[in-house]
Short mmCIF file of C-alpha atoms in Angstrom, two decimals:
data_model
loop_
_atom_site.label_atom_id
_atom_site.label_comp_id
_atom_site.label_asym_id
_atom_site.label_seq_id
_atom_site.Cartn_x
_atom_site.Cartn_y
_atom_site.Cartn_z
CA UNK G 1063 0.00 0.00 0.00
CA UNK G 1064 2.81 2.27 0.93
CA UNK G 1065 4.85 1.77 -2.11
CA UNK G 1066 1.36 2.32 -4.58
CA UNK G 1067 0.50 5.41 -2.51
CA UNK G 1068 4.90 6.94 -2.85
CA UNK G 1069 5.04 5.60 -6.52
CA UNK G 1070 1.79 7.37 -7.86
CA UNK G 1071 1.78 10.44 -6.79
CA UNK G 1072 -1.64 11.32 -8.98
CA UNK G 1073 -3.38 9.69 -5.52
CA UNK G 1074 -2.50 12.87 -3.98
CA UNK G 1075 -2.21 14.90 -7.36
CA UNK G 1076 -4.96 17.30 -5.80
CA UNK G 1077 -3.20 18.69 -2.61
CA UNK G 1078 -1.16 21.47 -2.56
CA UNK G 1079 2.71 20.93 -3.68
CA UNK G 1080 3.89 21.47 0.05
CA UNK G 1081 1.31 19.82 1.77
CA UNK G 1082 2.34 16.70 -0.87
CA UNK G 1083 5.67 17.20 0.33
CA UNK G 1084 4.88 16.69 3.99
CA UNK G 1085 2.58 13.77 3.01
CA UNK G 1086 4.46 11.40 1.45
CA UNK G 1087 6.87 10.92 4.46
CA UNK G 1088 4.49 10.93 6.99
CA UNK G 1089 2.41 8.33 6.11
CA UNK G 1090 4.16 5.40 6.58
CA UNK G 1091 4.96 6.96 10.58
CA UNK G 1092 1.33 7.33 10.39
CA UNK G 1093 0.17 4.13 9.44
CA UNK G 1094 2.59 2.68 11.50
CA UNK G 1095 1.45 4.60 14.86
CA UNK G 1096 -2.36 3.74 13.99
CA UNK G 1097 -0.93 0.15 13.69
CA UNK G 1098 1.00 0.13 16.56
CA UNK G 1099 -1.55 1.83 18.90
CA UNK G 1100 -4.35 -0.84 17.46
CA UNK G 1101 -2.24 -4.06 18.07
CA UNK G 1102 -3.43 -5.98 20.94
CA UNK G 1103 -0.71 -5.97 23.54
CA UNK G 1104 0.34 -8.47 26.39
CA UNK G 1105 0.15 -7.92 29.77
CA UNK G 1106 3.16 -8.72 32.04
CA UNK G 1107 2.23 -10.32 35.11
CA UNK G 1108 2.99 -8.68 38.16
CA UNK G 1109 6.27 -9.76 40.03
CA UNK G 1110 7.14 -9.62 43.32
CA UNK G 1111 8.83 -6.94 44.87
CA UNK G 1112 12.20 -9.07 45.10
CA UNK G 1113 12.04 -9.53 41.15
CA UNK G 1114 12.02 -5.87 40.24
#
C-alpha cells in the first residue's frame, strides 16, 4: 500500500505541492502509529517486589 501510494503520486495529485511534500513521508509513521496503537498488547504479570 505504501509503495502504490509513494510511486503514484496522482493519488495525492490534488493537494497542494507542500502539503504533498509533507505527506508522502508521513504516512508510513502514520500508518505505522495507527498500527501500533491498534495491536493488541500483552500484559506482564505482576512480580514480586524481590524480582524488580
Amino acid at each position: 500500500m505504501l509503495q502504490v501510494g509513494d510511486s503514484d503520486h496522482s493519488l495525492i495529485a490534488f493537494w497542494p505541492d507542500w502539503l504533498e511534500a509533507l505527506t508522502i513521508p508521513l504516512l508510513p509513521t502514520a500508518i505505522t502509529a495507527v498500527a501500533g496503537y491498534k495491536a493488541k498488547h500483552t500484559a506482564y504479570p505482576d512480580l514480586p517486589m524481590s524480582q524488580r
